[in-house]
Short mmCIF file of C-alpha atoms and ligand atoms in Angstrom, two decimals:
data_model
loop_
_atom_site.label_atom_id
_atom_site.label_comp_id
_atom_site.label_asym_id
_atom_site.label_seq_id
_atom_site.Cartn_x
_atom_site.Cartn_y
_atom_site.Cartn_z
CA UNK A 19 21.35 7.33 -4.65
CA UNK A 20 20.83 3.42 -4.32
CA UNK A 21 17.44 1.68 -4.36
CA UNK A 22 14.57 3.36 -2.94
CA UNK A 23 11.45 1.99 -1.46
CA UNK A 24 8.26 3.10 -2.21
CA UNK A 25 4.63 2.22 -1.12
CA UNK A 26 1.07 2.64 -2.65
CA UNK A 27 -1.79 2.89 -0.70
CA UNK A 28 -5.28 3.56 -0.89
CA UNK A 29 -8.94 2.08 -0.81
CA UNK A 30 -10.82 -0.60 -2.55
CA UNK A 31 -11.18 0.88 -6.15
CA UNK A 32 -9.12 3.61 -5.83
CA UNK A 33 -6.93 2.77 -8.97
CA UNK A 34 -3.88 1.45 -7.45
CA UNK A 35 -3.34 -0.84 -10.92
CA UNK A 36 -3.64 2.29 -13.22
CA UNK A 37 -0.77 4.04 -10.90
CA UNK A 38 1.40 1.71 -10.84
CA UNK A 39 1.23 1.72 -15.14
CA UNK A 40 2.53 5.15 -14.37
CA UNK A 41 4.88 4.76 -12.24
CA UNK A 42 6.69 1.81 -14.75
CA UNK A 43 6.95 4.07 -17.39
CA UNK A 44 8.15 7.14 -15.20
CA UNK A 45 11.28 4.03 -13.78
CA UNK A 46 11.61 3.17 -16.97
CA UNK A 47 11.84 6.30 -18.80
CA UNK A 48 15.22 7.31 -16.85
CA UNK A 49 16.30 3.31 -16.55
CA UNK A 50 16.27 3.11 -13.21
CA UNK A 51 16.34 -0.36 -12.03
CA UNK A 52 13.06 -2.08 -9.84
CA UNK A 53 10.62 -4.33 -8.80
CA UNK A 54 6.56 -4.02 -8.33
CA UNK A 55 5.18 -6.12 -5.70
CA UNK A 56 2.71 -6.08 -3.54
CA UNK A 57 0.99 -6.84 0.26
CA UNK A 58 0.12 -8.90 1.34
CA UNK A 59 1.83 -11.30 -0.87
CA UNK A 60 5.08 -10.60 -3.22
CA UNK A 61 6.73 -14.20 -2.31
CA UNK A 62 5.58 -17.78 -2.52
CA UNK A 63 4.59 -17.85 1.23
CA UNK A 64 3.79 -14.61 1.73
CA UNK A 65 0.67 -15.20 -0.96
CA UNK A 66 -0.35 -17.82 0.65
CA UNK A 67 -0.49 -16.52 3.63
CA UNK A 68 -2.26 -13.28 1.13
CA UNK A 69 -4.99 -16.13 0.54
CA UNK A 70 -5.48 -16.93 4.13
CA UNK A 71 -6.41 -13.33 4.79
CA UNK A 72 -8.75 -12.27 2.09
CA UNK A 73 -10.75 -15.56 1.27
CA UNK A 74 -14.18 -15.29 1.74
CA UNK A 75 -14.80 -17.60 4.67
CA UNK A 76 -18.14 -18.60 7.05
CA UNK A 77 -15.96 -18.63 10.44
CA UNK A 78 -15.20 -14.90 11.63
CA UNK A 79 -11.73 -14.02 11.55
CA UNK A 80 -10.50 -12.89 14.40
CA UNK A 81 -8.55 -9.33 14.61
CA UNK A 82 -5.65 -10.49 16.01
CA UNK A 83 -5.24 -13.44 13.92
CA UNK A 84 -5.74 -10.96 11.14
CA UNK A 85 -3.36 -8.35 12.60
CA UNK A 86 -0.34 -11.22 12.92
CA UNK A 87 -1.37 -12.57 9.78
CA UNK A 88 -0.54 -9.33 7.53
CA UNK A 89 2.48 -8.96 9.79
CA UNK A 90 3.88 -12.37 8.83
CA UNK A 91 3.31 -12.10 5.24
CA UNK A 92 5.29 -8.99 5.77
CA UNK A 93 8.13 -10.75 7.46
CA UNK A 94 8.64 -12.84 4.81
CA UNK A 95 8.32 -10.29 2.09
CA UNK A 96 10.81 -8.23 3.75
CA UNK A 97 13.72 -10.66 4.43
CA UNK A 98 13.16 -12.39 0.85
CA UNK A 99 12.44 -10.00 -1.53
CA UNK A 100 12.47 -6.00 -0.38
CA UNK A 101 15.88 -6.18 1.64
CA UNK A 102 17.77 -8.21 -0.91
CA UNK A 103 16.76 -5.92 -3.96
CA UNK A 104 17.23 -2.71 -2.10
CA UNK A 105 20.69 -3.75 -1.25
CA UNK A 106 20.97 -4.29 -4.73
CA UNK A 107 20.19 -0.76 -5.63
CA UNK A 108 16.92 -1.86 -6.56
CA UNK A 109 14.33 0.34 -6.56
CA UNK A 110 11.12 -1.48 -4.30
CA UNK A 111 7.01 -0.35 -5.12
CA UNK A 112 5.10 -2.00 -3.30
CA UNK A 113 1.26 -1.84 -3.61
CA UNK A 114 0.68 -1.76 0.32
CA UNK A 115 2.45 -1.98 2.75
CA UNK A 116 2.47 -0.50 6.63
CA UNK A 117 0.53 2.02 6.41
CA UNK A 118 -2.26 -0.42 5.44
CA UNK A 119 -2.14 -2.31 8.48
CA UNK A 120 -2.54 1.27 10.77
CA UNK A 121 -5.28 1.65 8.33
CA UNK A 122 -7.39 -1.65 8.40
CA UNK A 123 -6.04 -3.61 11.20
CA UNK A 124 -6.16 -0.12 13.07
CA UNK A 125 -8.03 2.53 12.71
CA UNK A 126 -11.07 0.47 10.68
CA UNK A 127 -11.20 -2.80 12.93
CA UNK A 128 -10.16 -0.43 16.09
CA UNK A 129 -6.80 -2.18 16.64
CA UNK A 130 -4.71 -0.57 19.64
CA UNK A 131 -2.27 1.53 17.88
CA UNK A 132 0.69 0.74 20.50
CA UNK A 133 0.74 -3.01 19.47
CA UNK A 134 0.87 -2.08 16.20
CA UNK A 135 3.77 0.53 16.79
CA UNK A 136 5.78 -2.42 18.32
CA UNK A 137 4.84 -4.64 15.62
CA UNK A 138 6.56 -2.28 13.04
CA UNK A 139 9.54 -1.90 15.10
CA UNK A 140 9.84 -5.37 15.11
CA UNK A 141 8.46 -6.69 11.88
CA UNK A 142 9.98 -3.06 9.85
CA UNK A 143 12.41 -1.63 12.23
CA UNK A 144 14.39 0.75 9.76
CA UNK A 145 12.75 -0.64 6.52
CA UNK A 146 9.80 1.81 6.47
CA UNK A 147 9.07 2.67 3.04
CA UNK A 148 11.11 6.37 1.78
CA UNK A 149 7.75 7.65 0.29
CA UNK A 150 4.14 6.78 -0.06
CA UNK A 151 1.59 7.92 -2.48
CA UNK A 152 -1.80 7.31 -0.92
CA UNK A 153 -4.05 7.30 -3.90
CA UNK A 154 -7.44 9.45 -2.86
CA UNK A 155 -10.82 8.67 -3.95
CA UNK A 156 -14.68 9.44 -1.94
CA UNK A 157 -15.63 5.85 -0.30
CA UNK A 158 -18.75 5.61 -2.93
CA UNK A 159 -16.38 6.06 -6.25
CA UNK A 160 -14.20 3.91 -5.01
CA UNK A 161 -17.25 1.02 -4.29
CA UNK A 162 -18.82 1.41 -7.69
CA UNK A 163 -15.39 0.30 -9.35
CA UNK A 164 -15.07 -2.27 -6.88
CA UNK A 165 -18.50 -4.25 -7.50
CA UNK A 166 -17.62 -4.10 -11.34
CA UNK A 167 -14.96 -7.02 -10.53
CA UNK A 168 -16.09 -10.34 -10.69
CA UNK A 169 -13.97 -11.48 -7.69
CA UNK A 170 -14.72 -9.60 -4.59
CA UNK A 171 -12.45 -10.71 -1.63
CA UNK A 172 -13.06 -10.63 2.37
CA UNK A 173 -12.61 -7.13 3.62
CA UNK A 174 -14.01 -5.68 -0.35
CA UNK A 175 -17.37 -6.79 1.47
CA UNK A 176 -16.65 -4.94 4.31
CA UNK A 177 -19.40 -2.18 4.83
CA UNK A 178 -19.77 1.52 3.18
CA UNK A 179 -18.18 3.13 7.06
CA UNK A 180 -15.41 0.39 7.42
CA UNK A 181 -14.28 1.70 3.98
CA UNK A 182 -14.98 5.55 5.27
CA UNK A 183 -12.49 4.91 8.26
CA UNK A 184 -9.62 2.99 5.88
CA UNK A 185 -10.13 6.22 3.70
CA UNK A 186 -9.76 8.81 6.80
CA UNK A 187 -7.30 6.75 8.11
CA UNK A 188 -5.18 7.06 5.40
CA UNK A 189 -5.73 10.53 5.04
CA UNK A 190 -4.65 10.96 8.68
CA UNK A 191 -1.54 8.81 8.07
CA UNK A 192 -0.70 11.64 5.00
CA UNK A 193 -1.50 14.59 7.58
CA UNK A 194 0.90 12.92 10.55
CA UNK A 195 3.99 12.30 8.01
CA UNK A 196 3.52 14.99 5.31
CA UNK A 197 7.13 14.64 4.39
CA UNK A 198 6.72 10.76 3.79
CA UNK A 199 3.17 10.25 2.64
CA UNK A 200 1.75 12.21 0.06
CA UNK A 201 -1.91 11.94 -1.39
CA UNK A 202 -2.87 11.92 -5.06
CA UNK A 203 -6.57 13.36 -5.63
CA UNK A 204 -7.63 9.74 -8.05
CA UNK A 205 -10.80 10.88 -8.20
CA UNK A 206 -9.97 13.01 -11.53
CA UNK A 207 -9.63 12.27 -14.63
CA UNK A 208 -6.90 9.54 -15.77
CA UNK A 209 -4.46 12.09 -17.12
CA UNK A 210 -4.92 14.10 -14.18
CA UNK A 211 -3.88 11.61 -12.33
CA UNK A 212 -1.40 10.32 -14.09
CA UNK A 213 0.12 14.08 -14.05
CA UNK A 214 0.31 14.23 -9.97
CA UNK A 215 1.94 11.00 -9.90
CA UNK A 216 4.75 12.07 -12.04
CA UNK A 217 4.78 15.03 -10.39
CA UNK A 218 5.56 13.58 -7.35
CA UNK A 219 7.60 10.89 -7.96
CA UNK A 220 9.93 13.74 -9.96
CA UNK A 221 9.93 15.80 -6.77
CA UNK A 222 11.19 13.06 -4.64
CA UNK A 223 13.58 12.19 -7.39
CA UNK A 224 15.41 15.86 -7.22
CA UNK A 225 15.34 15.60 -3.14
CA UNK A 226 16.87 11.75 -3.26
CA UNK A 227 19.35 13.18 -5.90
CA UNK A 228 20.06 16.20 -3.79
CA UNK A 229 18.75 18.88 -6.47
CA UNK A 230 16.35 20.54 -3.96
P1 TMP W 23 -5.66 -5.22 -2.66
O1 TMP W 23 -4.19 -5.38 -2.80
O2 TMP W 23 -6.41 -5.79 -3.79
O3 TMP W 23 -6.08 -3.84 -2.32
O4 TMP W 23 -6.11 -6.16 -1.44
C1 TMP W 23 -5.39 -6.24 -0.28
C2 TMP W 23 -6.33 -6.15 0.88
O5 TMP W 23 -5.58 -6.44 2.07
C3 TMP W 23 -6.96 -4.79 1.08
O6 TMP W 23 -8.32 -4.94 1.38
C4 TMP W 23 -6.26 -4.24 2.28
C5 TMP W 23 -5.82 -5.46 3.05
N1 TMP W 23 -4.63 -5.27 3.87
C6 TMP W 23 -4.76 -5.18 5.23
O7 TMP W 23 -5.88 -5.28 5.75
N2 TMP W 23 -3.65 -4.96 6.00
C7 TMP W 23 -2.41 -4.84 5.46
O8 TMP W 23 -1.43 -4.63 6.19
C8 TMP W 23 -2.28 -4.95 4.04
C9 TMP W 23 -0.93 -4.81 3.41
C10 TMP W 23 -3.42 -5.15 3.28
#
Protein backbone atom coordinates (compact mmCIF):
# COMPACT_ATOMS: atom_id res chain seq x y z
CA UNK A 1 0.00 0.00 0.00
CA UNK A 2 3.31 2.09 0.54
CA UNK A 3 3.79 4.70 3.28
CA UNK A 4 0.96 6.68 4.35
CA UNK A 5 0.81 10.08 5.87
CA UNK A 6 -1.07 10.91 8.64
CA UNK A 7 -1.73 14.13 10.75
CA UNK A 8 -2.91 14.90 14.38
CA UNK A 9 -4.56 17.83 15.23
CA UNK A 10 -6.28 19.42 17.92
CA UNK A 11 -6.16 22.15 20.75
CA UNK A 12 -3.91 23.06 23.56
CA UNK A 13 -4.49 20.09 26.04
CA UNK A 14 -6.38 18.05 24.02
CA UNK A 15 -4.11 14.89 24.50
CA UNK A 16 -2.28 14.76 21.34
CA UNK A 17 0.85 12.89 23.42
CA UNK A 18 -1.54 10.16 24.85
CA UNK A 19 -2.76 9.48 21.01
CA UNK A 20 0.07 9.21 19.56
CA UNK A 21 1.07 6.22 22.50
CA UNK A 22 -1.83 4.66 20.70
CA UNK A 23 -1.22 5.00 17.57
CA UNK A 24 2.68 3.35 18.13
CA UNK A 25 1.37 0.40 19.45
CA UNK A 26 -1.58 0.06 16.83
CA UNK A 27 1.94 0.54 13.84
CA UNK A 28 3.62 -1.60 15.76
CA UNK A 29 1.29 -4.30 16.48
CA UNK A 30 1.00 -5.23 12.57
CA UNK A 31 4.94 -4.03 11.94
CA UNK A 32 4.28 -1.54 9.81
CA UNK A 33 7.18 0.65 9.31
CA UNK A 34 7.12 4.79 10.51
CA UNK A 35 8.11 7.83 11.88
CA UNK A 36 6.37 10.36 14.59
CA UNK A 37 7.18 13.88 14.12
CA UNK A 38 5.79 16.82 14.56
CA UNK A 39 4.98 20.82 13.44
CA UNK A 40 6.30 22.92 13.59
CA UNK A 41 9.60 21.32 13.97
CA UNK A 42 10.62 17.51 13.00
CA UNK A 43 14.22 18.66 11.50
CA UNK A 44 17.14 20.60 12.85
CA UNK A 45 15.95 23.88 11.15
CA UNK A 46 12.61 23.39 11.11
CA UNK A 47 12.79 23.49 15.28
CA UNK A 48 14.45 26.27 15.24
CA UNK A 49 12.47 27.96 13.28
CA UNK A 50 9.56 25.89 15.93
CA UNK A 51 11.40 28.16 18.64
CA UNK A 52 11.08 31.34 16.73
CA UNK A 53 7.33 30.90 16.66
CA UNK A 54 6.26 29.88 20.08
CA UNK A 55 8.80 31.75 22.44
CA UNK A 56 7.30 33.94 24.68
CA UNK A 57 8.48 37.31 23.45
CA UNK A 58 7.71 41.34 24.50
CA UNK A 59 7.61 42.53 20.65
CA UNK A 60 4.17 41.44 18.95
CA UNK A 61 4.53 39.06 16.31
CA UNK A 62 3.21 39.94 13.42
CA UNK A 63 0.56 37.55 11.48
CA UNK A 64 2.22 37.36 8.50
CA UNK A 65 5.56 36.81 9.83
CA UNK A 66 3.83 34.12 11.79
CA UNK A 67 1.87 32.75 8.80
CA UNK A 68 5.40 32.41 6.60
CA UNK A 69 7.06 31.29 9.54
CA UNK A 70 4.95 27.91 10.08
CA UNK A 71 5.04 27.65 6.31
CA UNK A 72 8.86 27.52 6.20
CA UNK A 73 9.30 25.17 8.95
CA UNK A 74 7.00 23.17 6.82
CA UNK A 75 9.11 23.47 3.75
CA UNK A 76 11.85 22.12 5.30
CA UNK A 77 10.09 19.34 7.07
CA UNK A 78 8.62 18.28 3.92
CA UNK A 79 11.63 18.07 1.51
CA UNK A 80 13.90 16.52 4.44
CA UNK A 81 12.08 14.27 6.31
CA UNK A 82 8.16 13.47 5.15
CA UNK A 83 8.95 13.04 1.29
CA UNK A 84 12.05 10.95 1.73
CA UNK A 85 10.39 8.42 4.26
CA UNK A 86 7.16 8.20 2.38
CA UNK A 87 9.03 7.25 -0.67
CA UNK A 88 10.48 4.81 1.44
CA UNK A 89 7.24 3.20 2.28
CA UNK A 90 7.38 4.84 5.45
CA UNK A 91 4.52 5.44 7.18
CA UNK A 92 4.56 9.62 8.29
CA UNK A 93 2.38 10.93 11.82
CA UNK A 94 2.81 13.99 12.22
CA UNK A 95 1.47 15.90 15.29
CA UNK A 96 0.23 19.01 13.15
CA UNK A 97 0.42 19.82 10.26
CA UNK A 98 -1.88 21.99 7.57
CA UNK A 99 -4.76 21.94 8.93
CA UNK A 100 -3.22 23.82 11.89
CA UNK A 101 -2.21 26.68 10.00
CA UNK A 102 -6.17 27.11 8.46
CA UNK A 103 -6.82 26.78 12.08
CA UNK A 104 -4.53 29.36 13.93
CA UNK A 105 -2.99 31.37 11.27
CA UNK A 106 -6.67 31.39 9.81
CA UNK A 107 -9.61 31.14 11.20
CA UNK A 108 -8.24 32.25 15.00
CA UNK A 109 -5.85 35.24 13.94
CA UNK A 110 -8.45 35.96 10.87
CA UNK A 111 -5.88 35.13 8.16
CA UNK A 112 -7.40 35.44 4.47
CA UNK A 113 -8.08 31.95 3.59
CA UNK A 114 -7.02 32.45 -0.27
CA UNK A 115 -3.34 33.18 0.73
CA UNK A 116 -3.34 30.40 2.67
CA UNK A 117 -4.90 28.12 -0.14
CA UNK A 118 -1.93 29.25 -2.37
CA UNK A 119 0.45 28.74 0.31
CA UNK A 120 -0.50 24.96 0.48
CA UNK A 121 -0.37 24.58 -3.14
CA UNK A 122 2.90 25.81 -3.04
CA UNK A 123 4.44 24.82 0.23
CA UNK A 124 2.14 21.04 0.07
CA UNK A 125 1.04 20.78 -3.45
CA UNK A 126 0.14 16.93 -3.56
CA UNK A 127 1.66 16.10 -0.07
CA UNK A 128 -1.53 16.77 1.95
CA UNK A 129 -1.70 14.38 4.65
CA UNK A 130 -4.09 10.83 3.59
CA UNK A 131 -6.00 11.17 6.97
CA UNK A 132 -6.31 13.33 9.99
CA UNK A 133 -7.59 12.60 13.37
CA UNK A 134 -8.54 15.90 14.96
CA UNK A 135 -8.54 15.05 18.60
CA UNK A 136 -11.88 16.88 20.26
CA UNK A 137 -12.01 18.34 23.59
CA UNK A 138 -14.48 21.68 25.10
CA UNK A 139 -11.93 24.83 25.09
CA UNK A 140 -12.09 24.83 29.18
CA UNK A 141 -10.90 20.91 29.52
CA UNK A 142 -8.53 21.42 27.27
CA UNK A 143 -7.08 24.84 29.37
CA UNK A 144 -7.11 23.14 32.73
CA UNK A 145 -4.56 20.44 31.34
CA UNK A 146 -2.72 23.05 29.74
CA UNK A 147 -1.90 25.36 32.91
CA UNK A 148 -0.80 22.05 34.74
CA UNK A 149 2.55 22.28 32.49
CA UNK A 150 5.24 24.15 33.76
CA UNK A 151 6.23 25.53 30.32
CA UNK A 152 3.50 27.44 28.68
CA UNK A 153 4.54 28.70 25.14
CA UNK A 154 3.27 31.88 22.99
CA UNK A 155 -0.07 31.12 21.49
CA UNK A 156 -0.88 28.50 25.00
CA UNK A 157 -1.43 32.16 26.44
CA UNK A 158 -3.57 33.04 23.87
CA UNK A 159 -7.12 33.88 25.33
CA UNK A 160 -10.21 31.42 26.34
CA UNK A 161 -12.11 32.65 22.46
CA UNK A 162 -8.79 32.42 20.41
CA UNK A 163 -8.76 28.79 21.67
CA UNK A 164 -12.82 28.57 20.99
CA UNK A 165 -12.15 29.54 17.22
CA UNK A 166 -8.87 26.97 16.81
CA UNK A 167 -11.44 24.41 18.31
CA UNK A 168 -14.44 25.37 15.77
CA UNK A 169 -12.08 25.73 13.25
CA UNK A 170 -11.00 22.46 13.40
CA UNK A 171 -14.24 21.13 13.72
CA UNK A 172 -15.18 22.94 10.49
CA UNK A 173 -12.05 21.59 8.75
CA UNK A 174 -13.59 17.77 9.86
CA UNK A 175 -17.17 18.89 8.49
CA UNK A 176 -15.60 20.32 4.91
CA UNK A 177 -13.39 16.98 4.30
CA UNK A 178 -15.33 14.24 6.17
CA UNK A 179 -13.59 11.66 4.08
CA UNK A 180 -10.04 13.02 5.15
CA UNK A 181 -10.46 14.43 8.63
CA UNK A 182 -12.08 12.60 11.19
CA UNK A 183 -12.68 13.77 14.91
CA UNK A 184 -12.07 11.70 18.03
CA UNK A 185 -14.47 12.82 21.04
CA UNK A 186 -10.93 13.15 23.77
CA UNK A 187 -12.97 14.39 26.14
CA UNK A 188 -13.81 10.68 27.49
CA UNK A 189 -12.26 8.57 29.32
CA UNK A 190 -8.60 7.29 28.28
CA UNK A 191 -9.77 3.90 27.08
CA UNK A 192 -12.49 5.46 25.32
CA UNK A 193 -10.33 7.19 23.56
CA UNK A 194 -7.90 5.03 22.97
CA UNK A 195 -10.84 2.69 21.45
CA UNK A 196 -11.91 5.44 18.63
CA UNK A 197 -8.45 5.85 17.66
CA UNK A 198 -7.97 2.28 16.85
CA UNK A 199 -11.07 2.26 15.46
CA UNK A 200 -10.24 4.57 13.03
CA UNK A 201 -6.97 4.06 12.15
CA UNK A 202 -8.30 0.14 11.44
CA UNK A 203 -10.96 1.61 9.16
CA UNK A 204 -8.57 3.50 7.08
CA UNK A 205 -6.32 0.52 7.17
CA UNK A 206 -9.10 -1.87 5.33
CA UNK A 207 -9.89 1.19 2.74
CA UNK A 208 -5.84 1.77 2.04
CA UNK A 209 -5.68 -2.11 1.77
CA UNK A 210 -8.72 -2.21 -0.43
CA UNK A 211 -10.94 -4.46 2.04
CA UNK A 212 -13.86 -1.95 2.05
P1 LIG B 1 2.03 21.89 20.19
O1 LIG B 1 2.69 21.01 19.19
O2 LIG B 1 2.58 21.74 21.55
O3 LIG B 1 0.55 21.81 20.15
O4 LIG B 1 2.43 23.39 19.82
C1 LIG B 1 2.46 23.84 18.53
C2 LIG B 1 1.78 25.17 18.47
O5 LIG B 1 2.00 25.71 17.16
C3 LIG B 1 0.29 25.13 18.68
O6 LIG B 1 -0.10 26.19 19.52
C4 LIG B 1 -0.28 25.37 17.32
C5 LIG B 1 0.79 26.16 16.61
N1 LIG B 1 0.80 25.99 15.16
C6 LIG B 1 0.34 27.01 14.36
O7 LIG B 1 -0.06 28.06 14.87
N2 LIG B 1 0.32 26.84 13.01
C7 LIG B 1 0.75 25.69 12.41
O8 LIG B 1 0.70 25.57 11.18
C8 LIG B 1 1.24 24.64 13.25
C9 LIG B 1 1.72 23.36 12.64
C10 LIG B 1 1.23 24.83 14.62
Amino acid sequence: MGGKFISLEGGEGSGKTTAIHCIRQWLDARNIPYIITREPGGTPLAEEIRQLILSPRDETVNNTTELLLVFAARAQHLAEKIQPALEKGTWVISDRFLDSSYVYQGKARGGDTEILNQLADWVVGDSKPDATLVLDVPVELGQERVVQRQHQDRLDKESLAFHQKVRDGFLERAQAEPGRVKVIDASLSLDLVQQQIEHQLSQLYSTWSGNV
